[in-house]
Short mmCIF file of C-alpha atoms and ligand atoms in Angstrom, two decimals:
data_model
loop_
_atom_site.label_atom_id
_atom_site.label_comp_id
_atom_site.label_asym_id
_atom_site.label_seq_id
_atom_site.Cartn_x
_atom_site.Cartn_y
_atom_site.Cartn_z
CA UNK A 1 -168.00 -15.07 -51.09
CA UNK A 2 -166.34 -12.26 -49.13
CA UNK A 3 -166.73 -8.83 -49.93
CA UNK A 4 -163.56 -7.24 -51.84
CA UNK A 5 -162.82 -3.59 -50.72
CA UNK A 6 -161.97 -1.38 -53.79
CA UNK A 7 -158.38 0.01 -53.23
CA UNK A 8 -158.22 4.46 -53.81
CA UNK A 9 -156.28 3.34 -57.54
CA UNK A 10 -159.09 1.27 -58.52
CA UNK A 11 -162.04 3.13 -58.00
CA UNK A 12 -161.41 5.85 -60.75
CA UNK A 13 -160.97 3.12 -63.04
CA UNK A 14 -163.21 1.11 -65.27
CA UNK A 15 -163.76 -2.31 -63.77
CA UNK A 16 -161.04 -5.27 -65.27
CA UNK A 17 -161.66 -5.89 -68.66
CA UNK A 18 -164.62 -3.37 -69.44
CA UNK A 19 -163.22 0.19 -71.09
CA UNK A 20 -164.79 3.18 -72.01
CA UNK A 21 -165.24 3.50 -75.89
CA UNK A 22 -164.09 7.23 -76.74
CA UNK A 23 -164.24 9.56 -80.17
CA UNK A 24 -163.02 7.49 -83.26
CA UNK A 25 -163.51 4.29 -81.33
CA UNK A 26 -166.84 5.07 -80.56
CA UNK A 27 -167.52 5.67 -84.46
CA UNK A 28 -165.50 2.76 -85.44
CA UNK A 29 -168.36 0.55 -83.39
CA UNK A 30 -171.22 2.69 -84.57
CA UNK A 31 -170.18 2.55 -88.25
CA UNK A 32 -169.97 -1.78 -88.24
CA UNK A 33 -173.14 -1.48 -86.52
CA UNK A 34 -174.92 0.81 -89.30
CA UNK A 35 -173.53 -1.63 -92.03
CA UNK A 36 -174.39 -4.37 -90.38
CA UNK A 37 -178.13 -3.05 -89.74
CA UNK A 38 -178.25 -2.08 -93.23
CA UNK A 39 -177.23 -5.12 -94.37
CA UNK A 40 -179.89 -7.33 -92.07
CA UNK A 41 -183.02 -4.94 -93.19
CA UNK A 42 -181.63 -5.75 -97.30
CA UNK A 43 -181.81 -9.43 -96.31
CA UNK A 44 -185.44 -8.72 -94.47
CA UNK A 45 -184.39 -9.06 -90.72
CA UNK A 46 -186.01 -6.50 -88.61
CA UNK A 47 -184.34 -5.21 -85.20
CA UNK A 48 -184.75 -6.39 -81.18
CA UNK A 49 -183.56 -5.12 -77.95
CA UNK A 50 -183.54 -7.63 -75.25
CA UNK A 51 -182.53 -6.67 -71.56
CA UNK A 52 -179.05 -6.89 -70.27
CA UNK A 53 -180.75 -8.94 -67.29
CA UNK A 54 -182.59 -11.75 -67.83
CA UNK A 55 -183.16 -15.01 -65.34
CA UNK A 56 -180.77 -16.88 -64.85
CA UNK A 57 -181.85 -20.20 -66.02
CA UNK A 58 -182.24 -18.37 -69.61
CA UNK A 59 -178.91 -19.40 -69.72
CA UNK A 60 -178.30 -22.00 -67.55
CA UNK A 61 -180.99 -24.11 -69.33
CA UNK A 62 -180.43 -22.44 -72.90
CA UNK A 63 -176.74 -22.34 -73.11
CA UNK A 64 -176.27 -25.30 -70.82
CA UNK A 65 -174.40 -26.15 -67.78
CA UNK A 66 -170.99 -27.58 -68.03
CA UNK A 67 -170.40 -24.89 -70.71
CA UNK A 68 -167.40 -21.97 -69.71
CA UNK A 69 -169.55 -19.61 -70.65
CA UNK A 70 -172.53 -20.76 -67.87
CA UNK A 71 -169.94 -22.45 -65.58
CA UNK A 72 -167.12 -19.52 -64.95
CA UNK A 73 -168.08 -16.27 -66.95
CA UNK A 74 -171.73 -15.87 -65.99
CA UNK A 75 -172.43 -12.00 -64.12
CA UNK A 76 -175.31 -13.12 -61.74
CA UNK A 77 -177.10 -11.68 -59.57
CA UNK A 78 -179.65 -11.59 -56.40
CA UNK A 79 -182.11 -9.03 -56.75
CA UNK A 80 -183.71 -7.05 -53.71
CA UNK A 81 -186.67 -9.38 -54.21
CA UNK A 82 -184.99 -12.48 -54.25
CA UNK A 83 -185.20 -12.90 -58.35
CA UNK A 84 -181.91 -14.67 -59.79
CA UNK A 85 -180.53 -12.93 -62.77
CA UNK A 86 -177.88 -12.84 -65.03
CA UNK A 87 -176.07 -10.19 -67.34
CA UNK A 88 -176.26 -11.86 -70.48
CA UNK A 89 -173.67 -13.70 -71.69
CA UNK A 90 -174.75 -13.94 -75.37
CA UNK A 91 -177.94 -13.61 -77.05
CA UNK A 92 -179.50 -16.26 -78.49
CA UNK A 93 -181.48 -17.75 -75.40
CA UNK A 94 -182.75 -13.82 -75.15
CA UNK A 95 -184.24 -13.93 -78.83
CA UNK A 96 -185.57 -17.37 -78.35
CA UNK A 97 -186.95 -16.42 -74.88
CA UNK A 98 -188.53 -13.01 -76.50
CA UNK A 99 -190.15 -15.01 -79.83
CA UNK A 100 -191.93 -17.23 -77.39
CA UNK A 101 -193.08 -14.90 -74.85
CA UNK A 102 -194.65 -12.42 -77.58
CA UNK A 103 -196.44 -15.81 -79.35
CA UNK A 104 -194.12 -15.18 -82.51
CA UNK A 105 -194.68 -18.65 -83.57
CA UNK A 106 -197.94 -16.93 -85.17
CA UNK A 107 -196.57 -14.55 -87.30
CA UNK A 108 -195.52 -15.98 -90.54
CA UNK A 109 -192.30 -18.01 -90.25
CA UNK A 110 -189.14 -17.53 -90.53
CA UNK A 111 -188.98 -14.45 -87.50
CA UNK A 112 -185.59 -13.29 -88.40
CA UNK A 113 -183.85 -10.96 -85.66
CA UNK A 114 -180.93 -8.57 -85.50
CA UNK A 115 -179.93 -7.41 -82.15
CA UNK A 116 -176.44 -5.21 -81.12
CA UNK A 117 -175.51 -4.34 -77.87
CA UNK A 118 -173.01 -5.26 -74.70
CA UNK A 119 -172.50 -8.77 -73.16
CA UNK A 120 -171.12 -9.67 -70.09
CA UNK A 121 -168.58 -12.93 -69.69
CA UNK A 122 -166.45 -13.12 -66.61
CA UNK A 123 -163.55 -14.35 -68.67
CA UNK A 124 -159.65 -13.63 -68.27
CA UNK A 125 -159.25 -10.31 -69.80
CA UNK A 126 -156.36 -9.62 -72.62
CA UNK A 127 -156.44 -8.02 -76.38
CA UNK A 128 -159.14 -9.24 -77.80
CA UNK A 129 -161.07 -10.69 -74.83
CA UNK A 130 -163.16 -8.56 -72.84
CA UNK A 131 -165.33 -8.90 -70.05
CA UNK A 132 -167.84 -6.60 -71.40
CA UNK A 133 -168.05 -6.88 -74.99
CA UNK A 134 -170.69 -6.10 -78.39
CA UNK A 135 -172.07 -8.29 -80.28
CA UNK A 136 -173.90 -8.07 -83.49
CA UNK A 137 -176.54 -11.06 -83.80
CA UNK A 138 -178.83 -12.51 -86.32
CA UNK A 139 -181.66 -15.16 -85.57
CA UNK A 140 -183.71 -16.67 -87.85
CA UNK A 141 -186.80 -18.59 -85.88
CA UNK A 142 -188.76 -21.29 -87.34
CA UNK A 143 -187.20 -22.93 -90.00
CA UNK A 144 -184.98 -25.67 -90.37
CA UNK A 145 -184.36 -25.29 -94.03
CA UNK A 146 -180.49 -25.21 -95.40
CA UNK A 147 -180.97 -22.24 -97.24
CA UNK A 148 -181.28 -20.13 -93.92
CA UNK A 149 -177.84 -21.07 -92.30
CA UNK A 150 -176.29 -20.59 -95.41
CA UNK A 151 -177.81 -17.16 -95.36
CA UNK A 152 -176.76 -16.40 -92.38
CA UNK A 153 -173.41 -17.59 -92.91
CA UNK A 154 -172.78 -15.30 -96.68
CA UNK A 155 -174.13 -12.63 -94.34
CA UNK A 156 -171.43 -12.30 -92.17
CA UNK A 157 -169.22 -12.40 -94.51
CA UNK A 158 -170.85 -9.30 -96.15
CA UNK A 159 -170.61 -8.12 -93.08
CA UNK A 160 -166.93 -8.69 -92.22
CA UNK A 161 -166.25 -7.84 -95.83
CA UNK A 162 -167.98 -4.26 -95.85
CA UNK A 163 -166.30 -3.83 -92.16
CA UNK A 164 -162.47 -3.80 -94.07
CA UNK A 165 -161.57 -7.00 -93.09
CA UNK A 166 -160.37 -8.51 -96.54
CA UNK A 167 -159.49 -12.00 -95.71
CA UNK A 168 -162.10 -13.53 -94.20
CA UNK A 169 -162.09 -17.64 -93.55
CA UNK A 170 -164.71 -19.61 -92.50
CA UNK A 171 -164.54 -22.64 -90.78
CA UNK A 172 -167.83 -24.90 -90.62
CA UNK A 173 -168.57 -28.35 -89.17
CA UNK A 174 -171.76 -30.57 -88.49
CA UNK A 175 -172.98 -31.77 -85.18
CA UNK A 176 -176.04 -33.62 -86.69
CA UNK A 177 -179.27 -33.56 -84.99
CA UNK A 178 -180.16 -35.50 -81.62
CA UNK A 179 -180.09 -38.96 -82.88
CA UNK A 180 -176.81 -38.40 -84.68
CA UNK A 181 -175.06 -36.86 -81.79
CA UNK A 182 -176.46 -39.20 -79.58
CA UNK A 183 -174.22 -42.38 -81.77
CA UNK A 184 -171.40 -39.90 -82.17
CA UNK A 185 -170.96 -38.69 -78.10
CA UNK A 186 -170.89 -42.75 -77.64
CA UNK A 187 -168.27 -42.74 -79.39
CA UNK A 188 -166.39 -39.88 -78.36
CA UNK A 189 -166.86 -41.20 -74.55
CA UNK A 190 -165.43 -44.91 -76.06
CA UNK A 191 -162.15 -42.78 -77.70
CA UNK A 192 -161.56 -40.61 -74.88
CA UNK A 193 -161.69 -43.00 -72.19
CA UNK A 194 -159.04 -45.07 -73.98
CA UNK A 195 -156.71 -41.64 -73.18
CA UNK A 196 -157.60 -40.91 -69.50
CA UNK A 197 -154.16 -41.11 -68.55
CA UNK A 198 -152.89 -38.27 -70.63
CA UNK A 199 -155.88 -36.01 -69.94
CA UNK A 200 -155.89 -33.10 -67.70
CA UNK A 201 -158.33 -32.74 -65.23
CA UNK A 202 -160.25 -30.15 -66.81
CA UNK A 203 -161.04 -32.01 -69.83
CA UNK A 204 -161.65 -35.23 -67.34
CA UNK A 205 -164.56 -33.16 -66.15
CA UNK A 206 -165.46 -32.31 -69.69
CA UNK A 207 -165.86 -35.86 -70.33
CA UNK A 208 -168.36 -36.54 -67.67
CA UNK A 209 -170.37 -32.94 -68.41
CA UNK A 210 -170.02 -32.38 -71.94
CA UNK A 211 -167.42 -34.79 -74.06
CA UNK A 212 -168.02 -32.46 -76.84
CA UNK A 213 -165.99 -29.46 -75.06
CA UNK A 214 -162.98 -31.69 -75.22
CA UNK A 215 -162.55 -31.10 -79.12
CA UNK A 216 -162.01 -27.38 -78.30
CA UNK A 217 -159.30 -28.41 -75.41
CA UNK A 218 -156.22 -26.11 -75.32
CA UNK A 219 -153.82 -28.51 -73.61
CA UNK A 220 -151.29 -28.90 -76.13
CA UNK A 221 -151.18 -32.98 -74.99
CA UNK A 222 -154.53 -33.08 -76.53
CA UNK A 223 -154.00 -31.56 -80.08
CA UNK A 224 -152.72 -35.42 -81.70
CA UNK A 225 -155.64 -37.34 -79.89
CA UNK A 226 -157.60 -34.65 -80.86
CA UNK A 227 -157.11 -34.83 -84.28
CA UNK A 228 -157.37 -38.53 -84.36
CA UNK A 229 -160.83 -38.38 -82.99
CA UNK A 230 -163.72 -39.62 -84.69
CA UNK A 231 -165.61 -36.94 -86.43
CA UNK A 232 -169.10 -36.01 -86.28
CA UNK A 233 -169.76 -35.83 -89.20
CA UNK A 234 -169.00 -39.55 -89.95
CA UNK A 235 -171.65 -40.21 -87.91
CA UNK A 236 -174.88 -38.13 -89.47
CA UNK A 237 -177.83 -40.11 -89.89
CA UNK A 238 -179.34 -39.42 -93.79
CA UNK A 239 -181.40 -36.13 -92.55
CA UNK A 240 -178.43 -34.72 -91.19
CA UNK A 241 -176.02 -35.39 -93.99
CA UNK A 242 -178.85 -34.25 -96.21
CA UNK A 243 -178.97 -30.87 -94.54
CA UNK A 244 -175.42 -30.37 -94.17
CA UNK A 245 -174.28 -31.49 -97.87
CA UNK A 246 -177.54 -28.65 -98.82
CA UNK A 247 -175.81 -25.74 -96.74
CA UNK A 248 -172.29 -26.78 -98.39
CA UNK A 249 -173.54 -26.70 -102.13
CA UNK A 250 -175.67 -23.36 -101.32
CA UNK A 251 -172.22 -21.75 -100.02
CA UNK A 252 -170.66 -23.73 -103.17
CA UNK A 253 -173.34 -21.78 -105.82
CA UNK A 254 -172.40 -18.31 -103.52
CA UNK A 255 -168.86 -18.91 -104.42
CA UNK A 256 -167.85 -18.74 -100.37
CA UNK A 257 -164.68 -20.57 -99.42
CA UNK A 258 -164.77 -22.85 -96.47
CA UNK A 259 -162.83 -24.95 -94.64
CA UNK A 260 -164.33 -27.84 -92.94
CA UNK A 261 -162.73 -28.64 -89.38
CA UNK A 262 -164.30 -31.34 -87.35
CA UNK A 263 -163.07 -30.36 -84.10
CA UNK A 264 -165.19 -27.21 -84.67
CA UNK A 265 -168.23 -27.87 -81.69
CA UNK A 266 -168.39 -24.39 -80.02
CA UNK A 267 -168.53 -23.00 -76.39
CA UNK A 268 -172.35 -23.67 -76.22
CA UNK A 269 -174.52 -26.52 -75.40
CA UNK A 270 -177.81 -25.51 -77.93
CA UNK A 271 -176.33 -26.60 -81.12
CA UNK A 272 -177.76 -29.00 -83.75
CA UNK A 273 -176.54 -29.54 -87.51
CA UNK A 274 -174.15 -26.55 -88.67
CA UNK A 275 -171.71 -24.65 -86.78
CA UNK A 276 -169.18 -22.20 -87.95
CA UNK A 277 -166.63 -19.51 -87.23
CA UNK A 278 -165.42 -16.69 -88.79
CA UNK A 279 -161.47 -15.79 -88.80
CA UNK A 280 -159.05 -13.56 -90.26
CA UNK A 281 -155.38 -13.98 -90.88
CA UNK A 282 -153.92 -10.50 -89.30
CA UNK A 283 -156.39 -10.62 -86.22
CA UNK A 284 -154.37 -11.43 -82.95
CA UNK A 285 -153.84 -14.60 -81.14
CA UNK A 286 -153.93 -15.13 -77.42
CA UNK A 287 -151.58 -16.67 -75.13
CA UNK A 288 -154.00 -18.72 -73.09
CA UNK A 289 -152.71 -20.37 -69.57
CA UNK A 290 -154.22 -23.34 -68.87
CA UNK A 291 -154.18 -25.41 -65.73
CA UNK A 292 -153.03 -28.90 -65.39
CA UNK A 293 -153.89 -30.88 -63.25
CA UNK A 294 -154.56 -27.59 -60.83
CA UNK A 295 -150.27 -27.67 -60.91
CA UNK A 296 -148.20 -27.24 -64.21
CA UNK A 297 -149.48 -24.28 -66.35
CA UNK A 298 -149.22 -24.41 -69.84
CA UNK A 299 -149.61 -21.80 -72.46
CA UNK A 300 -151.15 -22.25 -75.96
CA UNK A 301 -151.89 -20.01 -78.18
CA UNK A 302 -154.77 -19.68 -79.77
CA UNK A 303 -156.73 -17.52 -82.40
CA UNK A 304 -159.12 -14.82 -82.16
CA UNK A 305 -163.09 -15.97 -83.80
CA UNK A 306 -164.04 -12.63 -85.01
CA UNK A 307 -167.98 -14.54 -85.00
CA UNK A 308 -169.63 -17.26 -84.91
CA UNK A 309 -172.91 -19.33 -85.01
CA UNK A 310 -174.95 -22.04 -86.07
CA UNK A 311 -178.32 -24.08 -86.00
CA UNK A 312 -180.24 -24.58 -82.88
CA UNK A 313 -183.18 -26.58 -83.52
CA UNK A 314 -183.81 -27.96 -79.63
CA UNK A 315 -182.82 -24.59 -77.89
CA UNK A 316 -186.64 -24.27 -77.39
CA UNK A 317 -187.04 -27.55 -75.98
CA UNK A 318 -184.04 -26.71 -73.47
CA UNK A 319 -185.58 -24.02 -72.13
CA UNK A 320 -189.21 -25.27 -71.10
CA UNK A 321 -191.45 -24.67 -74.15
CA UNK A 322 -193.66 -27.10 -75.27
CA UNK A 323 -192.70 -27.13 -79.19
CA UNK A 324 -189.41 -27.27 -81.28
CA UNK A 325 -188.15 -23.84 -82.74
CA UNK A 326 -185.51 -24.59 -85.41
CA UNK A 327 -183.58 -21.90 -85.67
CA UNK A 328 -180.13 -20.65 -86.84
CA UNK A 329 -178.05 -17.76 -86.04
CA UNK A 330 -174.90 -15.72 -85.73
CA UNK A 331 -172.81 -13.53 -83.54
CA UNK A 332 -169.77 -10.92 -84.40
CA UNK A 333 -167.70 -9.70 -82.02
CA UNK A 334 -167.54 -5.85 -82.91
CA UNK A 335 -164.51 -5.10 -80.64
CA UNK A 336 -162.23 -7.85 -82.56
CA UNK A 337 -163.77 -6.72 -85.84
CA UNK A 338 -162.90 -3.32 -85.01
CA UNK A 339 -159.41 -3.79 -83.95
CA UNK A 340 -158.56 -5.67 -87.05
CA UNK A 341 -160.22 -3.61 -89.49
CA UNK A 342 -158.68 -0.44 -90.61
CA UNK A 343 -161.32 1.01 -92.87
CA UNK A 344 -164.85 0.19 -90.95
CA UNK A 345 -167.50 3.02 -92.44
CA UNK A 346 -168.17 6.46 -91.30
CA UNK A 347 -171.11 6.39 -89.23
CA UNK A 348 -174.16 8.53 -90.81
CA UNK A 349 -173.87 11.01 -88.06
CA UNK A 350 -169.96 11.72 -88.00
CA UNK A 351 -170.24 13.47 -91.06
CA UNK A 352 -166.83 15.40 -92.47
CA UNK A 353 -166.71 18.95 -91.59
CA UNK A 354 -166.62 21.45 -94.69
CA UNK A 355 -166.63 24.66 -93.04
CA UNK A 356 -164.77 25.88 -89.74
CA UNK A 357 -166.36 28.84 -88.52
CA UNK A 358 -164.31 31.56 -86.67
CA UNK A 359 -165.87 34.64 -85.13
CA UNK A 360 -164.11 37.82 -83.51
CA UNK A 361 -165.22 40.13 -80.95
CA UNK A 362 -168.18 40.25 -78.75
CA UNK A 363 -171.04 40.87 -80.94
CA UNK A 364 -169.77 37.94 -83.66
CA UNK A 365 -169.26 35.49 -80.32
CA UNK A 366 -172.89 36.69 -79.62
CA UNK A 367 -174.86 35.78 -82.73
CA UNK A 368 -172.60 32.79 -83.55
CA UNK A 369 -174.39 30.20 -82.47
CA UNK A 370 -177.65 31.91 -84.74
CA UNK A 371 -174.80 31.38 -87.82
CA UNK A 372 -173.70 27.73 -86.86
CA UNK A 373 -177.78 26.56 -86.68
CA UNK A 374 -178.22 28.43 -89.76
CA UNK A 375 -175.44 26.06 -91.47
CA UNK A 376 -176.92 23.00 -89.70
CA UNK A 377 -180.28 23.68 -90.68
CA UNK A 378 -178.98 23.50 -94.48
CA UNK A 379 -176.93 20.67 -93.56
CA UNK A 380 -173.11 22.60 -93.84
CA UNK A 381 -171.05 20.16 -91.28
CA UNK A 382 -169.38 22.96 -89.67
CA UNK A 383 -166.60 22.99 -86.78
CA UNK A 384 -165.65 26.00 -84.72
CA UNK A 385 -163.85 26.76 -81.02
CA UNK A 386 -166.20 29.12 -79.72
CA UNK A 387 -164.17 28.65 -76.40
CA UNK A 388 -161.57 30.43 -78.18
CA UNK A 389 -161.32 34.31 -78.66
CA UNK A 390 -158.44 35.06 -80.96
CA UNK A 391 -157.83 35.13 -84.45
CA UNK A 392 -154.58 33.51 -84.78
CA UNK A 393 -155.81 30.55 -81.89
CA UNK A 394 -158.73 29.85 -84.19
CA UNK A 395 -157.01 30.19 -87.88
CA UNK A 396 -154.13 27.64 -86.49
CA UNK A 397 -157.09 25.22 -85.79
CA UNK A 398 -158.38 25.67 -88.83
CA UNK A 399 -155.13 25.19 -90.51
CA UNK A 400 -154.64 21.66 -88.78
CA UNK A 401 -157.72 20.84 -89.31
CA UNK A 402 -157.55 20.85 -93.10
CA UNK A 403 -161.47 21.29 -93.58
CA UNK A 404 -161.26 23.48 -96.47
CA UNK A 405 -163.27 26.29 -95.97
CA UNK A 406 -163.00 28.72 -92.97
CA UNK A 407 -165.85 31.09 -92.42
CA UNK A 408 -164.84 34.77 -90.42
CA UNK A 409 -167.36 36.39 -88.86
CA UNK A 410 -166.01 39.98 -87.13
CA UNK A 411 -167.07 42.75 -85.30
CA UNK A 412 -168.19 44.25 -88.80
CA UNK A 413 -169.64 41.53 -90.51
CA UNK A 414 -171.69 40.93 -87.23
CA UNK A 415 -173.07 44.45 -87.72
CA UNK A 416 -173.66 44.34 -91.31
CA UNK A 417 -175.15 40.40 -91.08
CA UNK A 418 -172.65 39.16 -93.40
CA UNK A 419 -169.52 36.33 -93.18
CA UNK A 420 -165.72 36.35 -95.03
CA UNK A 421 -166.17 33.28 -96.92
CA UNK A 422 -161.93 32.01 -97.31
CA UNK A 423 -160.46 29.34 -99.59
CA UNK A 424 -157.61 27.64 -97.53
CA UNK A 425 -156.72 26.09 -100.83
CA UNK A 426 -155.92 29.85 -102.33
CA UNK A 427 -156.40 31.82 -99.18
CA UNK A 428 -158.86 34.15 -101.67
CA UNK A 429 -161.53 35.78 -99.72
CA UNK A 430 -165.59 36.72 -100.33
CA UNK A 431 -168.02 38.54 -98.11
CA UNK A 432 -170.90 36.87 -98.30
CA UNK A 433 -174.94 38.18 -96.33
CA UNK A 434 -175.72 35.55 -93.69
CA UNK A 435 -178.87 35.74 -95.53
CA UNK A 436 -177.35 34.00 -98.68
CA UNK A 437 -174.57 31.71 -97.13
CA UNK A 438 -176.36 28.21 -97.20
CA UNK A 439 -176.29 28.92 -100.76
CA UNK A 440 -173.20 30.07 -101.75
CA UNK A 441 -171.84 27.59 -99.83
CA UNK A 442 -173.55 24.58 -101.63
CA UNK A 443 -172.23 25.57 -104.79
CA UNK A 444 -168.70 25.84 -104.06
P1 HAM B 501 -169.90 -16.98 -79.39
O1 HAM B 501 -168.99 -17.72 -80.33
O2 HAM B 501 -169.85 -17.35 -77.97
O3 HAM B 501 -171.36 -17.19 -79.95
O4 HAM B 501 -169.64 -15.43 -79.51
C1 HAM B 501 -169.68 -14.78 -80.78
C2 HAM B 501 -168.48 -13.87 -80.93
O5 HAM B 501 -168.41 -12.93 -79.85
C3 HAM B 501 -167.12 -14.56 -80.89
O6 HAM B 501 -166.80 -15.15 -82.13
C4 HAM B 501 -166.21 -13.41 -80.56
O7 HAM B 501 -165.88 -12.67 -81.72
C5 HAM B 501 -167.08 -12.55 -79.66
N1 HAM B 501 -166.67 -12.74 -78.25
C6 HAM B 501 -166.95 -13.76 -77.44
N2 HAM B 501 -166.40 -13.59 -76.22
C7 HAM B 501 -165.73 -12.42 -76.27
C8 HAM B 501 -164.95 -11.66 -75.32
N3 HAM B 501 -164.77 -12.09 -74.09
N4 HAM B 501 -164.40 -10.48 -75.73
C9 HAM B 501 -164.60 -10.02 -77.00
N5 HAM B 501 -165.33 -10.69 -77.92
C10 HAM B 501 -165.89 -11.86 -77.57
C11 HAM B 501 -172.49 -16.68 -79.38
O8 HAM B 501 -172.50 -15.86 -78.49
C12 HAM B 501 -173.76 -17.18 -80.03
N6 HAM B 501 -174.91 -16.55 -79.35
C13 HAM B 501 -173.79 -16.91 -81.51
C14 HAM B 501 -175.03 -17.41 -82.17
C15 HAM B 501 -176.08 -16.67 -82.54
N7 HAM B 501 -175.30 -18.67 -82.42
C16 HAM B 501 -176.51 -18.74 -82.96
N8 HAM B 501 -177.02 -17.54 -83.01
#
């Protein structure tokens, strides 16, 4: 490919479709991520921090060729020594790559992950959809009990739930396991072939590559044939039903609501047995333009998965080890989550200020900074514009800021190591020694 020159406009910009993440954003993403950690180490998930780069064939193999995400979003890259790698696109194939290269097959099983971090998919950027992204993830590896997805699945909803979003839905389908979707894709090929003529050639491709895909088509032509197509989970073999009627009755005793929709097969290849995605009803919908037939352009609209996951039990397989590694996991995608909550937690850090600290003259603006690590040593959240040098620029601050005690530390007080302690409820004012302000400021 030929080298693109970056015009004067673009080059003080973020790249399309990545964005800085400034002041109340910034906590907004920290705060899900807190509740989300502290909801993982409750349910006995300890953390993991793969690389952005890994090889390329992580993904290639793991999520599988013929998927968007490997296809047309993958960041790759040659290194100086020739290596192939690729900004990762998600993080499964990561935490399965990581449990086998550490031999965590000899711990005691389940190994269950929680990762958070950026992911890179070259997709077409709009609200919603970025090209760099976070994701919160779970894994749990080695086990192919029930019990696990549908722990995984009444976690996110904590999750979701504890983030402000109220209404959380859950849609959940079953792929079976190999010898199940074997019968099934036979008989997906069998429907869709019958409908050639009124497919596009995208999902033509699809139905050479990966039939499955074609459930998930956006061409609007598609949605009746779509719907008429048989369903996987007609076509489970007795394990498979088994597992799937187990995770259904375990959500069932949890009192979860689901909705079961069988053209549910996600964007990746790994999957086995249960899939699932997480909505909401206010979160925004895309306008999507889809080619047809590389002419007419169509656009559907389509809505937002604020997560999803599901059970992987051949992902091992996939990717060159020797044994199976039934697992099951989840990802959340903390930007959506973020923009469609309005009450995510306060991060531990971004504590609310309870004094404001103002200081007057050249020997208070000198031994200020002694005052403010006094306050954080007893931790006193305190806020202050040492920038600033007058009284009224520095009371007006205050005023906005509607902390509600401001601390005034003057030429005299500086000299006589003591503060004016005011109520900006009652404007009534105390002189307090430095010596005893930690104090008299925890009991107010
Ligand atoms: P995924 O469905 O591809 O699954 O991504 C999970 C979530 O990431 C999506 O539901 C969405 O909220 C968010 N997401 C995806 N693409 C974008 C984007 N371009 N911009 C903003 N958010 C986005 C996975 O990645 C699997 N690894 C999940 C999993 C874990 N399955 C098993 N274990």
């Amino acid at each position: 490919m030929s080298e693109k020159k970056t015009n004067k406009e673009e080059l003080l910009q973020t790249p399309k479709g990545m964005r800085d993440i400034i002041g109340e954003d910034y906590y907004n993403f920290q705060g899900f991520f807190e509740k989300a950690q502290e909801i993982s180490e409750y349910y006995g998930f300890k953390p993991i921090q793969t690389p952005i780069l890994e090889h390329e064939e992580i993904f290639t193999k793991g999520v599988g060729g013929g998927t968007d995400i490997v296809d047309k979003e993958i960041y790759s890259l040659k290194t100086k020594g020739g290596d192939k790698l690729a900004m990762r696109p998600e993080g499964t194939a990561p935490v399965m790559r990581a449990y086998i290269e550490h031999g965590m097959q000899n711990k005691p099983q389940p190994v269950k992950l929680y990762y958070y971090g950026p992911t890179f998919r070259h997709d077409k950027p709009q609200k919603g959809r970025y090209r760099e992204f976070y994701q919160f993830g779970l894994e749990v590896l080695g086990s192919p009990k029930s019990i696990m997805d549908a722990m995984v699945i009444h976690m996110g909803i904590l999750m979701l739930k504890e983030a402000g979003i109220e209404k959380v839905s859950l849609k959940i389908n079953s792929i079976g396991d190999a010898e199940s979707r074997k019968d099934y894709l036979k008989e997906l090929v069998n429907y869709y072939k019958k409908h050639l003529s009124k497919m596009n050639a995208t999902d033509r491709q699809r139905l050479k590559e990966n039939p499955l895909r074609i459930l998930d088509s956006k061409d609007p032509n598609l949605a009746q044939i779509n719907a008429e197509a048989p369903q996987s989970v007609s076509y489970l073999n007795s394990a498979s039903k088994k597992h799937f009627k187990e995770v259904m009755e375990n959500l069932n005793e949890l009192g979860v609501d689901y909705e079961l929709d069988h053209t549910l097969v996600r964007g990746l290849d790994y999957y086995t047995h249960t899939v699932f995605e997480f909505f909401t009803e206010t979160e925004s919908s895309v306008d999507d333009i889809e080619s047809k037939d590389g002419e007419e352009v169509v656009a559907v609209t389509k809505k937002l998965a604020l997560g999803g996951g599901g059970r992987y039990d051949y992902l091992s397989k996939s990717m060159g080890h020797k044994k199976e590694v039934p697992g099951v996991g989840l990802g959340l995608g903390v930007d959506r989550i973020v923009e469609a909550s309005k009450n995510i937690p306060r991060p531990r850090v971004n504590k609310k200020a309870k004094v404001y600290f103002i200081q007057l003259g050249t020997e208070a603006k000198m031994k200020s900074l002694k005052v403010i690590e006094i306050l954080r040593q007893n931790k006193i959240p305190v806020r202050q514009s040492l920038s600033k040098d007058s009284l009224g620029s520095q009371l007006a601050i205050a005023e906005k800021s509607g902390i509600p005690v401001t601390l005034i530390f003057g030429q005299k007080e500086a000299l006589e190591n003591s503060i004016i302690v005011r109520d900006m409820s009652n404007r009534s004012q105390t002189t307090v020694d430095i010596d005893k302000l930690a104090k008299y400021l925890k009991n107010l």
